[in-house]
mmCIF file of N, CA, C and O in Angstrom:
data_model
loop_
_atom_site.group_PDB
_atom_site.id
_atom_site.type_symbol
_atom_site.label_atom_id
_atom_site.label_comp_id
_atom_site.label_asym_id
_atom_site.label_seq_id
_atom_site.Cartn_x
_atom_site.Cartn_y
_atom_site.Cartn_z
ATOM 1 N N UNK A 1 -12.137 -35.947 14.984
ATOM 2 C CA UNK A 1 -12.424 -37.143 14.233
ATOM 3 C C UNK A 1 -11.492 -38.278 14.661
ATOM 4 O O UNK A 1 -11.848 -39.456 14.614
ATOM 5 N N UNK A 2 -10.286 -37.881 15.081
ATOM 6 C CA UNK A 2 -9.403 -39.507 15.281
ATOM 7 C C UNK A 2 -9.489 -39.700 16.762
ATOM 8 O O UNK A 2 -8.879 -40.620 17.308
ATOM 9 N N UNK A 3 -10.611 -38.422 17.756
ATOM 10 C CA UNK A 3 -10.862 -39.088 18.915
ATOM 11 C C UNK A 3 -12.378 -40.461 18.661
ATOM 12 O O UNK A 3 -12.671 -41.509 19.236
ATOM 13 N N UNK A 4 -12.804 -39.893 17.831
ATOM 14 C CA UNK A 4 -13.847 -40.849 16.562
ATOM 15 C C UNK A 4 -13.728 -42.554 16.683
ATOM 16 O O UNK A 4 -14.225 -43.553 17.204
ATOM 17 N N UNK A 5 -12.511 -41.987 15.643
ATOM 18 C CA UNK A 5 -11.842 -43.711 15.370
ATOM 19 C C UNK A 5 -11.082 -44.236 16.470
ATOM 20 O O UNK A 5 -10.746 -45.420 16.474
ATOM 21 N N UNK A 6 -10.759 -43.381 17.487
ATOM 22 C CA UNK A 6 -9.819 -44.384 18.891
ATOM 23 C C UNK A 6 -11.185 -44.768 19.496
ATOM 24 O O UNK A 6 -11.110 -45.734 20.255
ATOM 25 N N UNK A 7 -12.522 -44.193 19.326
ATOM 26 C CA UNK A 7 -13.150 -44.737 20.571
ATOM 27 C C UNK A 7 -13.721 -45.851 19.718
ATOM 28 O O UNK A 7 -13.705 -46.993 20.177
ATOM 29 N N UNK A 8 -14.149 -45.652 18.696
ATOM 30 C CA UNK A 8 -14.848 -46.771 17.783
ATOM 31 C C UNK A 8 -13.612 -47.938 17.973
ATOM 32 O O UNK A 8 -14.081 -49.043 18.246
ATOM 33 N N UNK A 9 -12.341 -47.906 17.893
ATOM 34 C CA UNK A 9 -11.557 -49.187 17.633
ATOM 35 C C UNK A 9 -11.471 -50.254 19.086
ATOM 36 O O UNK A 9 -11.493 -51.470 19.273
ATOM 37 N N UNK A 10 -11.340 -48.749 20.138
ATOM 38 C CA UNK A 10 -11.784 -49.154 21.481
ATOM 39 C C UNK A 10 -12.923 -49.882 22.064
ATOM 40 O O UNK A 10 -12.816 -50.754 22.926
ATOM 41 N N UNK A 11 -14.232 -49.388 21.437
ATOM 42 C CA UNK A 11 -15.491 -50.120 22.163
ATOM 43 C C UNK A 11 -16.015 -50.490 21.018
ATOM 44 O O UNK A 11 -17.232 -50.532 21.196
ATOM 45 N N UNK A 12 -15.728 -50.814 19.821
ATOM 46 C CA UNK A 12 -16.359 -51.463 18.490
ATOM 47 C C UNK A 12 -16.846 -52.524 19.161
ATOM 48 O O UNK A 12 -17.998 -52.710 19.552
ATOM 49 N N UNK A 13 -15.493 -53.498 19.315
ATOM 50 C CA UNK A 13 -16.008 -55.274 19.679
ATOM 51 C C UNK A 13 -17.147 -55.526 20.894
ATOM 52 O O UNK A 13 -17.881 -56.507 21.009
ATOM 53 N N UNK A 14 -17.089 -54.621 21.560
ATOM 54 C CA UNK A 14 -17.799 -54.521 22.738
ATOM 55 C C UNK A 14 -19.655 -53.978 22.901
ATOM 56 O O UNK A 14 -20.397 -53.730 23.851
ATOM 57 N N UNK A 15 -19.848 -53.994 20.748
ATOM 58 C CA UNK A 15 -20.619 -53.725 20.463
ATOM 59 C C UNK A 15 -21.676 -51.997 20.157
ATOM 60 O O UNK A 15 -22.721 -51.583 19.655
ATOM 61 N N UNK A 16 -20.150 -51.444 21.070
ATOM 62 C CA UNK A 16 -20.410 -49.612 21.034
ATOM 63 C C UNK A 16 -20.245 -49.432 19.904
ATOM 64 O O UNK A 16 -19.360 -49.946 19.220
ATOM 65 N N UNK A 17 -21.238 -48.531 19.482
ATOM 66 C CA UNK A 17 -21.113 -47.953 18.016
ATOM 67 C C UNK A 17 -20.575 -45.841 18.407
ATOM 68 O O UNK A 17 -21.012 -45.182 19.351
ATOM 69 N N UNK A 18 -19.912 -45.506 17.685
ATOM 70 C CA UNK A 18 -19.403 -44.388 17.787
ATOM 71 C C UNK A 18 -19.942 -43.728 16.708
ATOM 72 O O UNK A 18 -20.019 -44.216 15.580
ATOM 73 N N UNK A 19 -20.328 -42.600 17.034
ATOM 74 C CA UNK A 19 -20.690 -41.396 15.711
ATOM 75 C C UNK A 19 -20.395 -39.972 16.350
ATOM 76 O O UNK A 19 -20.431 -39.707 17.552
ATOM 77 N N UNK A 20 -20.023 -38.898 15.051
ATOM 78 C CA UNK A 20 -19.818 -37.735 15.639
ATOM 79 C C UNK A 20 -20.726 -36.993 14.181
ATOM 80 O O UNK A 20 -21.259 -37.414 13.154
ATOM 81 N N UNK A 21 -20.574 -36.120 14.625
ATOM 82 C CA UNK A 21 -20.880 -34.772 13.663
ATOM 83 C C UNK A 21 -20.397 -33.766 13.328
ATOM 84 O O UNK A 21 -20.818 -32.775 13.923
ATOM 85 N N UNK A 22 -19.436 -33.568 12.369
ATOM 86 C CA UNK A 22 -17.914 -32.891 12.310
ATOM 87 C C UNK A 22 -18.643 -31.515 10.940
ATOM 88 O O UNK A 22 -18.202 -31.724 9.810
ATOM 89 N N UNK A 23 -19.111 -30.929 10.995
ATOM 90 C CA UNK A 23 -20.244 -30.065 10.200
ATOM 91 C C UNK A 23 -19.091 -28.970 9.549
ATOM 92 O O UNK A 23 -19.499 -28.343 8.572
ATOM 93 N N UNK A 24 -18.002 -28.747 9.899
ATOM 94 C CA UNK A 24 -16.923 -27.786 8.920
ATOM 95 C C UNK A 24 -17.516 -26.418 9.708
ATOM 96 O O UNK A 24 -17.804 -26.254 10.893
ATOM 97 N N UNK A 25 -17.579 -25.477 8.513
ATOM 98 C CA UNK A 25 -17.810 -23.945 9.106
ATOM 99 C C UNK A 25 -19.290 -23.713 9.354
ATOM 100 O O UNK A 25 -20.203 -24.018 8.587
ATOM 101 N N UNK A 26 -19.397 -23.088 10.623
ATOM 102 C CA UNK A 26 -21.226 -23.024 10.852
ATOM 103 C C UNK A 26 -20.965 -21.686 11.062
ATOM 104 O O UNK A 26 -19.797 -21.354 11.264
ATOM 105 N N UNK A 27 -21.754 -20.942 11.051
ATOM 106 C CA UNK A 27 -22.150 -19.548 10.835
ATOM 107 C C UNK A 27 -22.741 -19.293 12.861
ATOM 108 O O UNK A 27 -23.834 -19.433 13.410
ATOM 109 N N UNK A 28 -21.333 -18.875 13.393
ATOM 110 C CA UNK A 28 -21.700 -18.906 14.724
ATOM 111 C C UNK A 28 -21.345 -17.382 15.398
ATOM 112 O O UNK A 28 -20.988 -16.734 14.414
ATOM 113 N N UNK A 29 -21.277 -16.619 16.411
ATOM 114 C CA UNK A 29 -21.034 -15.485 16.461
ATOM 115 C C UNK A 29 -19.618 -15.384 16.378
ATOM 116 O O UNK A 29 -19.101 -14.395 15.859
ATOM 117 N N UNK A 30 -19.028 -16.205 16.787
ATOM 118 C CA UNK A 30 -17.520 -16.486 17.110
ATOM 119 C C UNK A 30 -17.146 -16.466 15.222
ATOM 120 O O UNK A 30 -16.358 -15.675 14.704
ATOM 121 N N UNK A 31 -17.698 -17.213 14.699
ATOM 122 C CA UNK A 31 -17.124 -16.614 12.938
ATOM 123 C C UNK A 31 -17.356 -15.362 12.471
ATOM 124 O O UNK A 31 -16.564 -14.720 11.782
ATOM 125 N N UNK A 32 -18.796 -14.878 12.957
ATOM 126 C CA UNK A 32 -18.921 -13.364 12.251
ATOM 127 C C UNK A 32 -18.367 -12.234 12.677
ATOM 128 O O UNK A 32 -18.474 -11.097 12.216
ATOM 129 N N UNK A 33 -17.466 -12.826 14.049
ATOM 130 C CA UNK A 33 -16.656 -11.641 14.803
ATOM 131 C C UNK A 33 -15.279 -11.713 13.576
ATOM 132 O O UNK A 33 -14.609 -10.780 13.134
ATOM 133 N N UNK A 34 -15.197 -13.215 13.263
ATOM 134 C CA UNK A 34 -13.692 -13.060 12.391
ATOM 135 C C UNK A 34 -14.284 -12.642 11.286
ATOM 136 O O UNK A 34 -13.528 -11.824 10.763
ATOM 137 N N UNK A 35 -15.299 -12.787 10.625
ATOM 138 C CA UNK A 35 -15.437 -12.399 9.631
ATOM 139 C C UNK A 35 -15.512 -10.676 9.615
ATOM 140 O O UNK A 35 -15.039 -10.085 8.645
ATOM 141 N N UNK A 36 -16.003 -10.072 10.510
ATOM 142 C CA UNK A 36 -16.085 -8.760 10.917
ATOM 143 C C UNK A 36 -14.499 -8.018 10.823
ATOM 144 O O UNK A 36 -14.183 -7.027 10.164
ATOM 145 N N UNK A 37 -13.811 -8.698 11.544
ATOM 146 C CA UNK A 37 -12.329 -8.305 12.066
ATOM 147 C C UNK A 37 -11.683 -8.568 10.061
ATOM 148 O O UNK A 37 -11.044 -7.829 9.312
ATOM 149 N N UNK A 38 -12.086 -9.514 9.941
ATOM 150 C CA UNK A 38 -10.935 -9.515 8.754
ATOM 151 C C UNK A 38 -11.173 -8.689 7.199
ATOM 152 O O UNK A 38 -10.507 -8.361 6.217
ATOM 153 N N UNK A 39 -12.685 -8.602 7.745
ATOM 154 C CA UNK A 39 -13.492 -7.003 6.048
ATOM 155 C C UNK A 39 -12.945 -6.078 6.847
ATOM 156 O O UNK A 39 -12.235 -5.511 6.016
ATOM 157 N N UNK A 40 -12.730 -5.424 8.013
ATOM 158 C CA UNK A 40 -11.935 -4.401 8.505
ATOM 159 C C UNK A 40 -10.521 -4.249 7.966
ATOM 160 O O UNK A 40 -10.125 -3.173 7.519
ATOM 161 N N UNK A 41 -9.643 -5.522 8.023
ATOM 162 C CA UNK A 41 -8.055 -5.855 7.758
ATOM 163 C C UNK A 41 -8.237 -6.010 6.049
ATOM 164 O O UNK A 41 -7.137 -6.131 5.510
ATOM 165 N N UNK A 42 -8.698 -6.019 5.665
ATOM 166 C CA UNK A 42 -9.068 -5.877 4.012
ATOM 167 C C UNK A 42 -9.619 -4.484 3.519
ATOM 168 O O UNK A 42 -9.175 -3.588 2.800
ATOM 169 N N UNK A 43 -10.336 -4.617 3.954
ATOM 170 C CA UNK A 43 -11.010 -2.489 3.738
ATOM 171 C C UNK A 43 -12.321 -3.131 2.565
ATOM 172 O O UNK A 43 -12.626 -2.532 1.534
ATOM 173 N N UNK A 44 -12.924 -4.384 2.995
ATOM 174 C CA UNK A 44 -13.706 -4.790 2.231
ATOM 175 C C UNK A 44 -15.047 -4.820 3.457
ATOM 176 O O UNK A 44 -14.961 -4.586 4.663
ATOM 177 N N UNK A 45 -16.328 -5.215 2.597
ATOM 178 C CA UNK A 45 -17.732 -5.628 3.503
ATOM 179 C C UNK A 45 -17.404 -6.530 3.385
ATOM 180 O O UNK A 45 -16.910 -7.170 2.456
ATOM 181 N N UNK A 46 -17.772 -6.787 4.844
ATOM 182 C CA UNK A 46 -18.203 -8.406 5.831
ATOM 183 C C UNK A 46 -18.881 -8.925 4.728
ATOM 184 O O UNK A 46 -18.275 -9.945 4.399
ATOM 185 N N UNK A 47 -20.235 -8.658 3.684
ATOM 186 C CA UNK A 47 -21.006 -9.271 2.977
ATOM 187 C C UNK A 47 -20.009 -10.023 2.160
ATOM 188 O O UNK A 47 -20.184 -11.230 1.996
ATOM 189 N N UNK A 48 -18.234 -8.988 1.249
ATOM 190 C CA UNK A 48 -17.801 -9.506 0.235
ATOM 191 C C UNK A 48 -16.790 -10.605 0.982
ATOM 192 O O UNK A 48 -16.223 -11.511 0.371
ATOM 193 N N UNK A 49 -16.656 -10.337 2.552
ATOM 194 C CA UNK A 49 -15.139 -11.365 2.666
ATOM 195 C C UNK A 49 -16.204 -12.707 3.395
ATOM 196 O O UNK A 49 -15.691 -13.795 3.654
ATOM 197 N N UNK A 50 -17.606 -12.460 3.646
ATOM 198 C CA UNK A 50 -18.433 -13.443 3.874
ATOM 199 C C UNK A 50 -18.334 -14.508 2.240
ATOM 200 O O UNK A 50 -17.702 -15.561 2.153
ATOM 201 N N UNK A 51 -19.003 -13.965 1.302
ATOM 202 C CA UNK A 51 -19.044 -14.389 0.110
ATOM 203 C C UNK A 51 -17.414 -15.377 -0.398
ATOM 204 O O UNK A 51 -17.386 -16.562 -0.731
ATOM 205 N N UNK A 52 -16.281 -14.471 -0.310
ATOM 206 C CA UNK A 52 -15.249 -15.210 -0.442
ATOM 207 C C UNK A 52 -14.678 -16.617 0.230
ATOM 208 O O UNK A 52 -13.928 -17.530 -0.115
ATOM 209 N N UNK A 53 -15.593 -16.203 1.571
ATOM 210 C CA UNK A 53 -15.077 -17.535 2.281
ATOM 211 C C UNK A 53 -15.997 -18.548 2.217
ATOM 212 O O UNK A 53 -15.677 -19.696 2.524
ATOM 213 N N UNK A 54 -17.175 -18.244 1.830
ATOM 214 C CA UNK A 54 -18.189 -19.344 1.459
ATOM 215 C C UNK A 54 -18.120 -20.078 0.323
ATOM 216 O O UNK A 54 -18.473 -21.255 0.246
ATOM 217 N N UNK A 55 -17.526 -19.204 -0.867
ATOM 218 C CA UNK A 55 -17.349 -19.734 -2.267
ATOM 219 C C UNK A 55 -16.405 -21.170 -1.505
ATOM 220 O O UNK A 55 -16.924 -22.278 -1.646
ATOM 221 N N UNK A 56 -14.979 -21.074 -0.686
ATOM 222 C CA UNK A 56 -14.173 -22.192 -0.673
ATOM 223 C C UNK A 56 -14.831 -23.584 0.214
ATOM 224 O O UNK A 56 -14.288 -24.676 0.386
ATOM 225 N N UNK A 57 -15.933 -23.200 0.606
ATOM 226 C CA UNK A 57 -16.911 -24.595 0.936
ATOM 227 C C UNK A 57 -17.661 -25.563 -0.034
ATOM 228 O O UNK A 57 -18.546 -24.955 -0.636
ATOM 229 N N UNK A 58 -17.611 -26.338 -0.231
ATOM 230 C CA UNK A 58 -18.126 -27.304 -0.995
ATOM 231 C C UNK A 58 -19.508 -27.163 -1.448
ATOM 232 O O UNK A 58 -19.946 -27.494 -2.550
ATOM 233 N N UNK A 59 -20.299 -26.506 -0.237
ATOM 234 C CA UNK A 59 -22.046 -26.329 -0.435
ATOM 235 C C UNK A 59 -22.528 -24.924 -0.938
ATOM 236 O O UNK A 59 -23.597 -24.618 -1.468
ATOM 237 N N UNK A 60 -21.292 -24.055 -0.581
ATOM 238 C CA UNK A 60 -21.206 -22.541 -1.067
ATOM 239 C C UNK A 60 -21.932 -21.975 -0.037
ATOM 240 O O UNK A 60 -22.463 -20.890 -0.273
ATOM 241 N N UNK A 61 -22.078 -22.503 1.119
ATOM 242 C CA UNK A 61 -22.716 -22.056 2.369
ATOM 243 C C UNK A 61 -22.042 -22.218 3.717
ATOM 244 O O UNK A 61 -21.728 -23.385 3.953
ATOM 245 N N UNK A 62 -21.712 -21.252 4.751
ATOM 246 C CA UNK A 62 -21.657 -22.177 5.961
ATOM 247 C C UNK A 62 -23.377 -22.442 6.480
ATOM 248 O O UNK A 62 -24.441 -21.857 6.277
ATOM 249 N N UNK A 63 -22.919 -23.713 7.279
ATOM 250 C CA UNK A 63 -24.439 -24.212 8.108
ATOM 251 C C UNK A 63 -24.612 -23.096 9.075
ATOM 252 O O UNK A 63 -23.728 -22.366 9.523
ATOM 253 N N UNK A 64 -25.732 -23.079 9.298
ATOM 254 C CA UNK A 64 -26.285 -22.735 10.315
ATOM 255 C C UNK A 64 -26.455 -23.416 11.617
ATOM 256 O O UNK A 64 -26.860 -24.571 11.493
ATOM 257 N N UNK A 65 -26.243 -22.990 12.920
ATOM 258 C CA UNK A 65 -25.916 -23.864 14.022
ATOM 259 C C UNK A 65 -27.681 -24.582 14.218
ATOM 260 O O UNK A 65 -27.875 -25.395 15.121
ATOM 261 N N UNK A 66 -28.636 -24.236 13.440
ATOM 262 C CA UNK A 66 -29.803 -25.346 13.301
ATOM 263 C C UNK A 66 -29.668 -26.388 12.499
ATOM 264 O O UNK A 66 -30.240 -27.442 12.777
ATOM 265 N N UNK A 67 -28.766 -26.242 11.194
ATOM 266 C CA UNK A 67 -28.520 -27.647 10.621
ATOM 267 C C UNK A 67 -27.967 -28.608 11.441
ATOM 268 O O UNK A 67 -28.278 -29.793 11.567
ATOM 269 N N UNK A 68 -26.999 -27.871 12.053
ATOM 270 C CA UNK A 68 -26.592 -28.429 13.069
ATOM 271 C C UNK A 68 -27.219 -29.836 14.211
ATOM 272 O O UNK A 68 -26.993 -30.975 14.619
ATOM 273 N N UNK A 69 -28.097 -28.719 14.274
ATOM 274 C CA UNK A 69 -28.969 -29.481 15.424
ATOM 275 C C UNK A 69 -30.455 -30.127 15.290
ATOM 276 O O UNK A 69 -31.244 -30.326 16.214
ATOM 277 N N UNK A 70 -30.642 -30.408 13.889
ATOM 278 C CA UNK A 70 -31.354 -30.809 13.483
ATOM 279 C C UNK A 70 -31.083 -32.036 13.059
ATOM 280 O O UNK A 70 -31.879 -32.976 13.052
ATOM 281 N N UNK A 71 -29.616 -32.058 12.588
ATOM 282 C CA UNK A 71 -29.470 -33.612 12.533
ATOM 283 C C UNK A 71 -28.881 -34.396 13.547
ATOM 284 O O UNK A 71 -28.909 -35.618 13.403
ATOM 285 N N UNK A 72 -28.121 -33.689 14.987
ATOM 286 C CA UNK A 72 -28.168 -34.171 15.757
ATOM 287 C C UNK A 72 -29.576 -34.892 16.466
ATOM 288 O O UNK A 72 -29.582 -35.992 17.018
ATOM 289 N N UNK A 73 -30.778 -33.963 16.298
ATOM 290 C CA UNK A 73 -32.085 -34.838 16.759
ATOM 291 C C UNK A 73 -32.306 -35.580 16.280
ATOM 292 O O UNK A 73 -32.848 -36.507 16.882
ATOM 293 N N UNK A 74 -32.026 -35.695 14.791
ATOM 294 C CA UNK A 74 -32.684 -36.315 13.885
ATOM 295 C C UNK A 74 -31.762 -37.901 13.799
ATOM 296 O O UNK A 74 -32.299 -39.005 13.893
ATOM 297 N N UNK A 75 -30.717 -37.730 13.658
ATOM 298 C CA UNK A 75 -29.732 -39.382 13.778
ATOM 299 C C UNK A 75 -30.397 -39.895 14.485
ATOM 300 O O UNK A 75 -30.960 -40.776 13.834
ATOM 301 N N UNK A 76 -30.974 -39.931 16.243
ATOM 302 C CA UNK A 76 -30.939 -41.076 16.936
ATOM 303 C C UNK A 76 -32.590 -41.806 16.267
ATOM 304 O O UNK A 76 -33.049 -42.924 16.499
ATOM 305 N N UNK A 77 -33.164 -40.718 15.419
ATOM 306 C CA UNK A 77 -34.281 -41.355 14.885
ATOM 307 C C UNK A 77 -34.381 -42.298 14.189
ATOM 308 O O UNK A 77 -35.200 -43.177 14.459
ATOM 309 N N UNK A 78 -33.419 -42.383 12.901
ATOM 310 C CA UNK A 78 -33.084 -42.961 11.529
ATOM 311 C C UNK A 78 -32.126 -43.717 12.232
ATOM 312 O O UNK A 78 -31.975 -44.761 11.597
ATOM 313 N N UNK A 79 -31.438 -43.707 13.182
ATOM 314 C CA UNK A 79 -30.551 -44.798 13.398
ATOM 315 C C UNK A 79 -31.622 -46.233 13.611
ATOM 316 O O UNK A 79 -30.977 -47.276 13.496
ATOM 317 N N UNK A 80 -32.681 -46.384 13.812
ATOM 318 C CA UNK A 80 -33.175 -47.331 14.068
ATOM 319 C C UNK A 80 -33.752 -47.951 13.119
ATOM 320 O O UNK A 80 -34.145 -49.117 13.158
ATOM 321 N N UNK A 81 -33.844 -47.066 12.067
ATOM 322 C CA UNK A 81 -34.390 -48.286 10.591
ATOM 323 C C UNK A 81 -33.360 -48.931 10.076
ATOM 324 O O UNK A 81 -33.491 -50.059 9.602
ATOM 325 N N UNK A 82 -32.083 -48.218 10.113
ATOM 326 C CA UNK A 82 -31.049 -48.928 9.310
ATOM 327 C C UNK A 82 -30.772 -50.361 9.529
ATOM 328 O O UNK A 82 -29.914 -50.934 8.857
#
């Protein structure tokens, strides 16, 4: 994000507009390996240390790497009505 705001402060005047998509925890293989590794280091199911770590997200979900990329398609659409 503050490579974000250096490029926006950088090419603002110059009329560049900057956007990113900073999505928090997505549900990728690379998480369900930690999530795997750490119900092992607990002696708990992946389902309960899944559940625990989702409760501390705001949506009570991680995204899915299609939310993901659904609003990446989807911005350059809606950027043009605004």
């Amino acid at each position: 994000m503050l490579a974000t705001v250096g490029l926006a402060n950088a090419y603002g005047a110059k009329g560049i507009r900057i956007n990113a998509i900073n999505p928090g925890s997505t549900m990728t293989d690379r998480v369900r390996e930690a999530l795997k590794l750490e119900a092992k280091k607990r002696n708990q199911s992946e389902e309960e240390v899944l559940a625990q770590s989702q409760a501390k997200v705001p949506l009570k979900r991680y995204a899915a790497p299609e939310d993901i990329a659904n609003l990446a398609f989807f911005w350059p659409r809606i950027r043009r009505t605004i």
